[in-house]
């Protein structure tokens, strides 16, 4: 799964990747890594032929590959910490979440930086796979940001699973920054994440998407009213029990 499979494609100097990561990580609570698009194309989720539509979303099989721009070679993955003490970052206000808006703004600023400083195009990706995006957890693992944990989420050393992701396509064949082999926090863990699920979505030993969906649907139909910024707004607080229960995370107060 590493660059070893296609060494001839990774021509750029690793210092270029390092410089890009440094710039991306200069934004507060942002982690960043680089994955190869060729390898991501063959990652478990991209090969899984899943219907990623939620609610009334479209059905499709692996169409995402065709929609990726021809010149894209690498994926810059951005992870924004969503620490326990900032729950509102993940509240859905009908248009999006505050955390996602931060990530979109970081991607926009990075796009400008790529053009001005590196003379390179960079393409912020849509969130949804069916709109030309990527499976973000797979991309993050391949970019070295963490591993897939027992809760079926990306678990990072810094924030545990409490991150939200976005990505950008780059046209350079850059040296990937992952995957990593020194981080395996779930191995010895008794998996409180699995016990915390209100729908027992892990009862079979694997994550059951259908059970998780039941909870998401219930959350969607039970919004709360938030008037902390002066305008009363209906907010959906999607369940996060499987990430909040995870003990991993080295960032302030365990993220
Ligand atoms: C559709 C979707 C959902 C659906 C279906 C989820 C599902 N897993 O099927 C619903 C609405 C139920 C949902 C729920 C949640 N989601 Co969601 N969801 C997505 C979305 C849009 C696509 C995910 C998808 O369909 N994956 C395909 C299915 C088949 O794969 P999978 O179940 O994820 O399992 C794959 C991986 O585990 C991978 N894998 C396993 N081992 C390995 C090893 C390696 C080396 C690699 C490369 C890959 C890999 O292979 C598996 C498939 O074979 C992504 C955003 C995106 N563009 O990627 C966000 C995303 C995955 N969700 C996210 C979150 C946070 C949640 C929730 C906590 C709800 C919330 N508050 O936001 C729950 C948690 C569910 C869980 N424990 O997995 C985050 C995850 C962040 C993280 N730390 O991982 C993402 C990335 C969005 C974001 N804003 O950043 N989600």
Short mmCIF file of C-alpha atoms and ligand atoms in Angstrom, two decimals:
data_model
loop_
_atom_site.label_atom_id
_atom_site.label_comp_id
_atom_site.label_asym_id
_atom_site.label_seq_id
_atom_site.Cartn_x
_atom_site.Cartn_y
_atom_site.Cartn_z
CA UNK A 1 0.00 0.00 0.00
CA UNK A 2 3.02 2.32 0.08
CA UNK A 3 5.06 4.04 -2.59
CA UNK A 4 7.18 0.92 -2.82
CA UNK A 5 4.69 -0.53 -5.34
CA UNK A 6 5.18 2.29 -7.88
CA UNK A 7 8.51 3.88 -7.02
CA UNK A 8 8.95 5.49 -10.46
CA UNK A 9 5.88 7.68 -9.99
CA UNK A 10 7.12 9.43 -6.87
CA UNK A 11 9.60 11.73 -8.47
CA UNK A 12 9.28 14.82 -6.32
CA UNK A 13 11.65 15.62 -3.50
CA UNK A 14 10.24 14.53 -0.09
CA UNK A 15 11.05 18.04 1.15
CA UNK A 16 8.28 19.34 -1.12
CA UNK A 17 5.74 17.12 0.67
CA UNK A 18 7.18 18.21 4.00
CA UNK A 19 6.83 21.90 3.08
CA UNK A 20 3.21 21.43 2.05
CA UNK A 21 2.37 19.59 5.27
CA UNK A 22 4.08 22.30 7.30
CA UNK A 23 2.01 24.99 5.62
CA UNK A 24 -1.26 23.06 6.05
CA UNK A 25 -0.50 22.33 9.70
CA UNK A 26 0.14 26.01 10.38
CA UNK A 27 -3.66 26.38 10.62
CA UNK A 28 -4.88 25.82 14.20
CA UNK A 29 -5.74 22.22 15.11
CA UNK A 30 -5.20 21.02 11.53
CA UNK A 31 -3.36 17.81 10.69
CA UNK A 32 -2.33 17.07 7.11
CA UNK A 33 -0.90 14.27 5.02
CA UNK A 34 -0.41 13.27 1.39
CA UNK A 35 -1.65 10.11 -0.34
CA UNK A 36 -1.14 8.82 -3.85
CA UNK A 37 -4.30 8.81 -5.97
CA UNK A 38 -3.28 5.59 -7.72
CA UNK A 39 -3.13 3.81 -4.39
CA UNK A 40 -6.29 5.44 -3.04
CA UNK A 41 -8.16 4.26 -6.15
CA UNK A 42 -7.58 0.71 -4.90
CA UNK A 43 -8.31 1.25 -1.23
CA UNK A 44 -10.95 -0.90 0.53
CA UNK A 45 -13.77 1.66 0.34
CA UNK A 46 -13.11 2.57 -3.28
CA UNK A 47 -13.24 -1.09 -4.22
CA UNK A 48 -16.27 -1.81 -2.09
CA UNK A 49 -19.03 -0.90 -4.57
CA UNK A 50 -21.15 0.73 -1.92
CA UNK A 51 -24.17 2.91 -2.14
CA UNK A 52 -22.90 5.96 -0.29
CA UNK A 53 -26.14 7.84 -0.67
CA UNK A 54 -27.77 8.63 2.61
CA UNK A 55 -31.51 9.23 2.88
CA UNK A 56 -32.51 9.69 -0.79
CA UNK A 57 -29.00 9.94 -2.20
CA UNK A 58 -28.08 8.40 -5.55
CA UNK A 59 -27.10 4.77 -5.99
CA UNK A 60 -23.84 4.19 -7.83
CA UNK A 61 -20.99 1.81 -8.27
CA UNK A 62 -17.45 3.14 -8.36
CA UNK A 63 -18.37 6.17 -10.46
CA UNK A 64 -16.11 8.36 -8.36
CA UNK A 65 -12.99 7.28 -10.26
CA UNK A 66 -14.32 8.50 -13.60
CA UNK A 67 -15.13 11.89 -12.11
CA UNK A 68 -11.67 12.56 -10.74
CA UNK A 69 -9.76 15.09 -12.85
CA UNK A 70 -7.35 13.55 -15.34
CA UNK A 71 -4.32 15.46 -14.07
CA UNK A 72 -4.80 14.69 -10.37
CA UNK A 73 -1.94 12.62 -8.93
CA UNK A 74 -1.91 13.16 -5.17
CA UNK A 75 -4.42 13.91 -2.44
CA UNK A 76 -3.74 16.36 0.35
CA UNK A 77 -5.87 15.27 3.31
CA UNK A 78 -6.84 17.78 6.00
CA UNK A 79 -8.09 16.79 9.44
CA UNK A 80 -9.54 19.36 11.82
CA UNK A 81 -9.60 18.48 15.52
CA UNK A 82 -13.12 18.40 16.97
CA UNK A 83 -12.23 18.25 20.66
CA UNK A 84 -14.78 17.23 23.25
CA UNK A 85 -14.87 20.76 24.62
CA UNK A 86 -16.04 22.19 21.28
CA UNK A 87 -19.14 20.09 20.52
CA UNK A 88 -20.80 22.77 18.38
CA UNK A 89 -18.18 22.34 15.65
CA UNK A 90 -20.16 19.25 14.62
CA UNK A 91 -23.71 20.58 14.94
CA UNK A 92 -25.60 20.66 11.66
CA UNK A 93 -27.47 23.91 11.03
CA UNK A 94 -29.29 22.88 7.86
CA UNK A 95 -26.52 24.10 5.55
CA UNK A 96 -23.46 22.50 7.13
CA UNK A 97 -21.40 22.50 10.29
CA UNK A 98 -19.01 25.09 11.73
CA UNK A 99 -16.16 22.55 11.57
CA UNK A 100 -16.74 21.84 7.91
CA UNK A 101 -16.76 25.55 7.15
CA UNK A 102 -13.36 25.91 8.83
CA UNK A 103 -12.01 23.06 6.71
CA UNK A 104 -13.39 24.60 3.51
CA UNK A 105 -11.79 27.91 4.37
CA UNK A 106 -8.41 26.24 5.04
CA UNK A 107 -8.64 24.44 1.68
CA UNK A 108 -9.43 27.71 -0.08
CA UNK A 109 -6.45 29.46 1.49
CA UNK A 110 -4.18 26.54 0.65
CA UNK A 111 -5.33 26.61 -2.97
CA UNK A 112 -4.28 30.24 -3.17
CA UNK A 113 -0.93 29.47 -1.50
CA UNK A 114 -0.24 26.65 -3.99
CA UNK A 115 -0.83 29.00 -6.90
CA UNK A 116 1.14 31.94 -5.53
CA UNK A 117 4.07 30.18 -3.84
CA UNK A 118 4.43 26.92 -5.75
CA UNK A 119 2.91 27.81 -9.12
CA UNK A 120 0.80 24.67 -8.87
CA UNK A 121 -2.95 24.15 -9.17
CA UNK A 122 -4.74 22.57 -6.21
CA UNK A 123 -8.35 21.44 -6.28
CA UNK A 124 -10.44 21.37 -3.08
CA UNK A 125 -12.71 18.32 -3.29
CA UNK A 126 -16.44 18.08 -2.71
CA UNK A 127 -17.34 16.31 0.51
CA UNK A 128 -19.55 13.70 -1.11
CA UNK A 129 -18.04 10.78 -2.97
CA UNK A 130 -20.89 10.77 -5.48
CA UNK A 131 -20.03 14.37 -6.40
CA UNK A 132 -16.39 13.56 -7.21
CA UNK A 133 -14.95 13.42 -3.70
CA UNK A 134 -13.01 10.55 -2.15
CA UNK A 135 -13.53 8.20 0.77
CA UNK A 136 -11.84 10.42 3.27
CA UNK A 137 -10.94 7.87 5.97
CA UNK A 138 -9.12 5.69 3.44
CA UNK A 139 -7.31 8.75 2.10
CA UNK A 140 -6.34 9.80 5.62
CA UNK A 141 -4.95 6.36 6.50
CA UNK A 142 -2.91 6.28 3.30
CA UNK A 143 -1.67 9.79 4.08
CA UNK A 144 -0.41 8.61 7.47
CA UNK A 145 -2.85 10.55 9.66
CA UNK A 146 -3.86 7.50 11.68
CA UNK A 147 -5.47 4.07 11.48
CA UNK A 148 -9.02 2.70 11.19
CA UNK A 149 -10.06 1.87 14.73
CA UNK A 150 -12.50 -0.59 16.29
CA UNK A 151 -15.14 2.15 15.95
CA UNK A 152 -14.67 2.12 12.14
CA UNK A 153 -13.31 5.68 12.31
CA UNK A 154 -9.96 7.24 11.56
CA UNK A 155 -8.12 7.35 14.89
CA UNK A 156 -5.29 9.88 15.04
CA UNK A 157 -2.54 10.03 17.68
CA UNK A 158 -3.36 13.70 18.33
CA UNK A 159 -7.18 13.82 18.54
CA UNK A 160 -8.14 10.15 18.58
CA UNK A 161 -11.15 9.83 16.24
CA UNK A 162 -12.36 13.36 17.04
CA UNK A 163 -11.46 14.91 13.69
CA UNK A 164 -13.37 15.89 10.57
CA UNK A 165 -11.83 15.52 7.15
CA UNK A 166 -11.63 17.21 3.76
CA UNK A 167 -9.20 16.78 0.87
CA UNK A 168 -7.64 18.47 -2.15
CA UNK A 169 -6.29 17.02 -5.38
CA UNK A 170 -2.78 18.01 -6.40
CA UNK A 171 -1.27 17.52 -9.83
CA UNK A 172 2.19 16.62 -8.53
CA UNK A 173 3.21 13.01 -7.91
CA UNK A 174 4.37 13.62 -4.38
CA UNK A 175 5.93 11.22 -1.93
CA UNK A 176 3.05 9.92 0.25
CA UNK A 177 3.36 10.58 3.97
CA UNK A 178 1.79 7.26 4.99
CA UNK A 179 0.56 4.79 5.91
CA UNK A 180 2.11 4.54 9.38
CA UNK A 181 3.03 1.30 11.14
CA UNK A 182 3.96 2.57 14.62
CA UNK A 183 0.47 3.39 15.88
CA UNK A 184 -2.00 0.66 16.89
CA UNK A 185 -3.99 1.95 19.88
CA UNK A 186 -6.95 -0.42 19.45
CA UNK A 187 -4.99 -3.64 19.76
CA UNK A 188 -4.97 -3.78 23.55
CA UNK A 189 -8.09 -1.63 24.06
CA UNK A 190 -11.34 -3.04 25.47
CA UNK A 191 -13.24 -0.88 22.93
CA UNK A 192 -15.43 1.40 25.04
CA UNK A 193 -16.36 2.93 21.67
CA UNK A 194 -18.30 -0.20 20.80
CA UNK A 195 -20.04 -0.40 24.15
CA UNK A 196 -21.08 3.26 23.91
CA UNK A 197 -23.17 2.83 20.76
CA UNK A 198 -26.84 3.48 21.56
CA UNK A 199 -27.89 1.24 18.66
CA UNK A 200 -25.46 -1.62 19.38
CA UNK A 201 -24.07 -1.19 15.89
CA UNK A 202 -20.99 -3.28 16.78
CA UNK A 203 -22.83 -6.20 18.34
CA UNK A 204 -21.77 -8.57 15.56
CA UNK A 205 -18.11 -7.59 15.96
CA UNK A 206 -18.29 -5.32 12.92
CA UNK A 207 -19.77 -1.88 12.35
CA UNK A 208 -23.37 -2.19 11.13
CA UNK A 209 -24.19 0.79 9.00
CA UNK A 210 -27.97 0.14 9.11
CA UNK A 211 -28.06 0.40 12.91
CA UNK A 212 -25.98 3.58 12.83
CA UNK A 213 -28.35 5.06 10.25
CA UNK A 214 -31.29 4.47 12.61
CA UNK A 215 -29.56 6.68 15.17
CA UNK A 216 -28.68 9.36 12.59
CA UNK A 217 -32.29 9.49 11.41
CA UNK A 218 -33.51 9.78 14.98
CA UNK A 219 -31.03 12.63 15.62
CA UNK A 220 -32.17 14.38 12.45
CA UNK A 221 -35.78 14.39 13.56
CA UNK A 222 -34.88 15.62 17.06
CA UNK A 223 -33.01 18.90 16.58
CA UNK A 224 -32.25 21.33 19.41
CA UNK A 225 -32.72 25.08 19.43
CA UNK A 226 -29.49 27.01 19.84
CA UNK A 227 -29.54 30.74 20.51
CA UNK A 228 -26.00 31.19 21.75
CA UNK A 229 -25.12 33.67 18.96
CA UNK A 230 -28.35 35.65 19.35
CA UNK A 231 -30.25 34.05 16.46
CA UNK A 232 -32.37 31.09 17.41
CA UNK A 233 -31.41 28.20 15.16
CA UNK A 234 -32.47 24.60 14.81
CA UNK A 235 -29.39 22.36 15.11
CA UNK A 236 -28.96 18.63 14.62
CA UNK A 237 -26.48 16.99 16.97
CA UNK A 238 -25.55 13.78 15.22
CA UNK A 239 -24.48 10.97 17.52
CA UNK A 240 -20.74 10.88 18.32
CA UNK A 241 -20.72 8.27 21.08
CA UNK A 242 -18.23 6.01 19.28
CA UNK A 243 -15.71 8.84 19.03
CA UNK A 244 -16.37 10.52 22.38
CA UNK A 245 -15.83 7.21 24.22
CA UNK A 246 -12.41 6.65 22.63
CA UNK A 247 -9.55 7.22 25.12
CA UNK A 248 -6.96 7.99 22.42
CA UNK A 249 -5.71 11.53 21.87
CA UNK A 250 -2.68 13.48 23.02
CA UNK A 251 -3.85 16.98 22.14
CA UNK A 252 -4.98 19.31 25.00
CA UNK A 253 -7.18 17.36 27.41
CA UNK A 254 -7.11 14.33 25.15
CA UNK A 255 -8.91 16.17 22.36
C1 LIG B 1 -21.89 8.00 4.19
C2 LIG B 1 -21.22 8.43 5.48
C3 LIG B 1 -21.86 8.10 6.67
C4 LIG B 1 -23.08 7.18 6.72
C5 LIG B 1 -22.61 5.72 6.52
C6 LIG B 1 -21.31 5.40 7.27
C7 LIG B 1 -20.56 4.12 6.84
N1 LIG B 1 -19.41 3.92 7.40
O1 LIG B 1 -21.02 3.36 6.01
C8 LIG B 1 -23.65 7.48 8.14
C9 LIG B 1 -24.65 8.62 8.00
C10 LIG B 1 -24.30 6.31 8.87
C11 LIG B 1 -22.40 8.00 8.83
C12 LIG B 1 -22.21 7.96 10.20
C13 LIG B 1 -21.13 8.55 10.83
N2 LIG B 1 -20.22 9.35 10.29
CO1 LIG B 1 -19.95 9.47 8.38
N3 LIG B 1 -19.51 9.64 6.59
C14 LIG B 1 -20.02 9.17 5.47
C15 LIG B 1 -19.17 9.54 4.24
C16 LIG B 1 -19.92 10.62 3.45
C17 LIG B 1 -18.83 8.33 3.36
C18 LIG B 1 -18.41 7.08 4.19
C19 LIG B 1 -18.68 5.78 3.44
O2 LIG B 1 -19.70 5.59 2.82
N4 LIG B 1 -17.73 4.85 3.48
C20 LIG B 1 -17.85 3.62 2.73
C21 LIG B 1 -18.12 2.40 3.64
C22 LIG B 1 -18.30 1.11 2.86
O3 LIG B 1 -16.94 2.16 4.30
P1 LIG B 1 -16.74 2.21 5.87
O4 LIG B 1 -17.89 1.71 6.64
O5 LIG B 1 -16.32 3.60 6.16
O6 LIG B 1 -15.52 1.17 6.06
C23 LIG B 1 -14.35 1.29 5.27
C24 LIG B 1 -13.15 1.80 6.06
O7 LIG B 1 -13.18 1.35 7.39
C25 LIG B 1 -12.01 1.19 5.21
N5 LIG B 1 -10.90 0.56 5.93
C26 LIG B 1 -10.95 -0.37 6.90
N6 LIG B 1 -9.71 -0.75 7.24
C27 LIG B 1 -8.86 -0.07 6.41
C28 LIG B 1 -7.49 -0.12 6.34
C29 LIG B 1 -6.84 0.69 5.39
C30 LIG B 1 -5.35 0.61 5.27
C31 LIG B 1 -7.60 1.55 4.55
C32 LIG B 1 -6.92 2.43 3.54
C33 LIG B 1 -9.00 1.59 4.67
C34 LIG B 1 -9.61 0.76 5.60
O8 LIG B 1 -12.58 0.09 4.48
C35 LIG B 1 -13.94 -0.08 4.81
C36 LIG B 1 -14.72 -0.52 3.58
O9 LIG B 1 -14.24 -1.78 3.16
C37 LIG B 1 -17.85 10.07 4.90
C38 LIG B 1 -17.20 11.28 4.17
C39 LIG B 1 -16.36 10.83 3.00
N7 LIG B 1 -16.44 11.53 1.90
O10 LIG B 1 -15.62 9.86 3.09
C40 LIG B 1 -18.31 10.46 6.31
C41 LIG B 1 -17.37 10.23 7.53
C42 LIG B 1 -16.72 8.87 7.37
N8 LIG B 1 -18.26 10.22 8.68
C43 LIG B 1 -17.73 10.72 9.71
C44 LIG B 1 -18.36 10.73 11.00
C45 LIG B 1 -17.67 11.53 12.07
C46 LIG B 1 -19.54 10.04 11.24
C47 LIG B 1 -20.29 9.85 12.56
C48 LIG B 1 -19.49 9.90 13.88
C49 LIG B 1 -21.49 10.83 12.66
C50 LIG B 1 -21.13 12.27 12.87
N9 LIG B 1 -21.42 12.84 14.02
O11 LIG B 1 -20.59 12.90 11.96
C51 LIG B 1 -20.91 8.45 12.33
C52 LIG B 1 -19.90 7.33 12.67
C53 LIG B 1 -20.11 6.04 11.95
C54 LIG B 1 -18.97 5.03 12.09
N10 LIG B 1 -18.62 4.63 13.31
O12 LIG B 1 -18.39 4.61 11.08
C55 LIG B 1 -16.34 11.27 9.45
C56 LIG B 1 -15.29 10.33 10.03
C57 LIG B 1 -14.17 11.01 10.81
C58 LIG B 1 -13.22 9.96 11.35
N11 LIG B 1 -12.56 10.28 12.45
O13 LIG B 1 -13.08 8.89 10.81
C59 LIG B 1 -16.34 11.37 7.92
C60 LIG B 1 -14.98 11.18 7.22
C61 LIG B 1 -16.92 12.74 7.52
C62 LIG B 1 -16.20 13.94 8.06
N12 LIG B 1 -16.98 14.96 8.31
O14 LIG B 1 -15.02 14.03 8.26
N13 LIG B 1 -21.51 8.47 7.94
#
